[in-house]
Amino acid sequence: MSSTKPASSTTGDPLLLTPGPLTTSRSVKEAMVHDWGSRDARFIAINRAVLETLPRVILGEGAFVAVPMQGSGTFAIEAMLTSFVPRDGKALVLVNGAYGRRARTILDIAGRASVVYETTEDVPPEPGEIDAMLAADAAITHVFIVHCETTSGIRNPVEAVAAVVERHGRRLLIDAMSAFGALELDAREVAFDAVAASSNKCLQGVPGLGFVLARKSALEATKGNATTLTLDLFDQHQALSSSGQYRFTPPIHVIAALHQALEEFWAEGGTAGRGRRYAENARILIQGMGRLGFRTLLPETLQAPIIVTFRTPEHERFVFQRFYDALRDRGFVIYPGKLTVADTFRVGCIGELHAADMAAFVAAVKDTLLEMGAGLRTAA
Ligand SMILES: *Cc1c(COP(=O)(O)O)cnc(C)c1O
């Protein structure tokens, strides 16, 4: 055990250096200390404010509406895919990790035709390849891409892919779950019909609400597409815009927390400000871990400042479970890897984490290596 006090959040909990749920601010947690009914005027006003502000994150005011979906992020992804891809449609799914694969599974279960263009987890899709696939298959109506594939932390080329998809007159659907609010996505420049994200990643709310920002004209055209009652985005939007009410119990505490989280997001400078803090977190992490001898999976050019995948060192005394537990004792929760290309672990840069937290994490890793007798390389 280290002699210094373990790191902790404002509530004494360990810091979550994970892909989510994440460490939130104290004020976000405090926003939940209420018992409001779903018809309470304060809740309705808060919900309306949340839905009105979300399109601003992608500079999509006027053209896009936010349709919330109760549940974790995957519920919003499933709602987006099954509402937007019609029964006689066909999706091209770009896969380089678990979230791309999950989209394929959703389409299979919903009985939607799809084809996959898969690259390995450390390789982004090639726009030229997509161009050829769309040219060769006129039946493809939609393309699905993950903005930051959290499996590895890779940044996929959404802008270049969107240009190809638009040129072919097809529609783009984006899973921006782990990137939304940290990586710019400008709806005035990038052509897409819908983007899905959630309350608990870079917006720094608590888990429990997903949402889809939908181009209004495209959402109108989804009427009758849904294969489930609960995940019907068209119906959800109709109910909310006509009565201000959710069709089914809303997670009011989650929405109240998201309202507060969005105030903090804008106060930090929106996507630009938050993205800057995360980029600084990632820089401190990668440089510090590099000095200790750890190597990242991805080259800097492909690395999003969201979550960093490190190769598990080959040192005989390095045992991941011991490393994980020792860091947990020092107040830091990291995440195992789930790659097929290499043995790895992941460290997140997102959530209410600041430069000092990342520096403290690197110091804790150094202590842990010494304790394990697994010093990888003397510091440069
Ligand atoms: C977190 C995440 C999701 C949603 O995961 P849930 O566990 O359902 O919240 C989807 N796509 C990506 C890229 C993610 O990072």
PDB file of C-alpha atoms in Angstrom, residues 17-19 98-99 149-153 285 307-310 320 324 333-339 344-348 361:
ATOM      1  CA  LEU A  17     -10.590   6.220 -15.505  1.00  0.00           C
ATOM      2  CA  THR A  18     -12.965   4.121 -17.581  1.00  0.00           C
ATOM      3  CA  PRO A  19     -15.226   4.470 -20.629  1.00  0.00           C
ATOM      4  CA  ALA A  98     -17.166  -4.050 -30.246  1.00  0.00           C
ATOM      5  CA  TYR A  99     -19.601  -1.194 -30.868  1.00  0.00           C
ATOM      6  CA  GLU A 149     -14.572   3.281 -31.231  1.00  0.00           C
ATOM      7  CA  THR A 150     -14.174   2.986 -27.485  1.00  0.00           C
ATOM      8  CA  THR A 151     -12.905  -0.581 -27.790  1.00  0.00           C
ATOM      9  CA  SER A 152      -9.492   0.833 -28.727  1.00  0.00           C
ATOM     10  CA  GLY A 153      -9.970   4.622 -28.466  1.00  0.00           C
ATOM     11  CA  LEU A 285      -1.302  10.181 -19.392  1.00  0.00           C
ATOM     12  CA  ILE A 307      -9.619   6.490 -23.728  1.00  0.00           C
ATOM     13  CA  VAL A 308      -6.094   5.175 -24.258  1.00  0.00           C
ATOM     14  CA  THR A 309      -5.249   1.540 -24.892  1.00  0.00           C
ATOM     15  CA  PHE A 310      -1.865   0.418 -23.516  1.00  0.00           C
ATOM     16  CA  PHE A 320      -2.705  -7.308 -14.609  1.00  0.00           C
ATOM     17  CA  TYR A 324      -5.560  -3.255 -11.246  1.00  0.00           C
ATOM     18  CA  VAL A 333     -10.272   2.438 -11.401  1.00  0.00           C
ATOM     19  CA  ILE A 334      -8.945   1.426 -14.828  1.00  0.00           C
ATOM     20  CA  TYR A 335     -10.470  -0.878 -17.433  1.00  0.00           C
ATOM     21  CA  PRO A 336      -9.384  -4.195 -18.919  1.00  0.00           C
ATOM     22  CA  GLY A 337      -8.812  -4.359 -22.666  1.00  0.00           C
ATOM     23  CA  LYS A 338     -11.153  -6.237 -24.967  1.00  0.00           C
ATOM     24  CA  LEU A 339      -9.099  -6.347 -28.126  1.00  0.00           C
ATOM     25  CA  THR A 344      -4.005  -4.594 -23.528  1.00  0.00           C
ATOM     26  CA  PHE A 345      -5.654  -2.506 -20.834  1.00  0.00           C
ATOM     27  CA  ARG A 346      -7.400   0.867 -21.078  1.00  0.00           C
ATOM     28  CA  VAL A 347      -7.274   4.141 -19.173  1.00  0.00           C
ATOM     29  CA  GLY A 348      -9.961   6.769 -19.692  1.00  0.00           C
ATOM     30  CA  PHE A 361      -2.482   8.515 -11.632  1.00  0.00           C
TER      31      PHE A 361
END
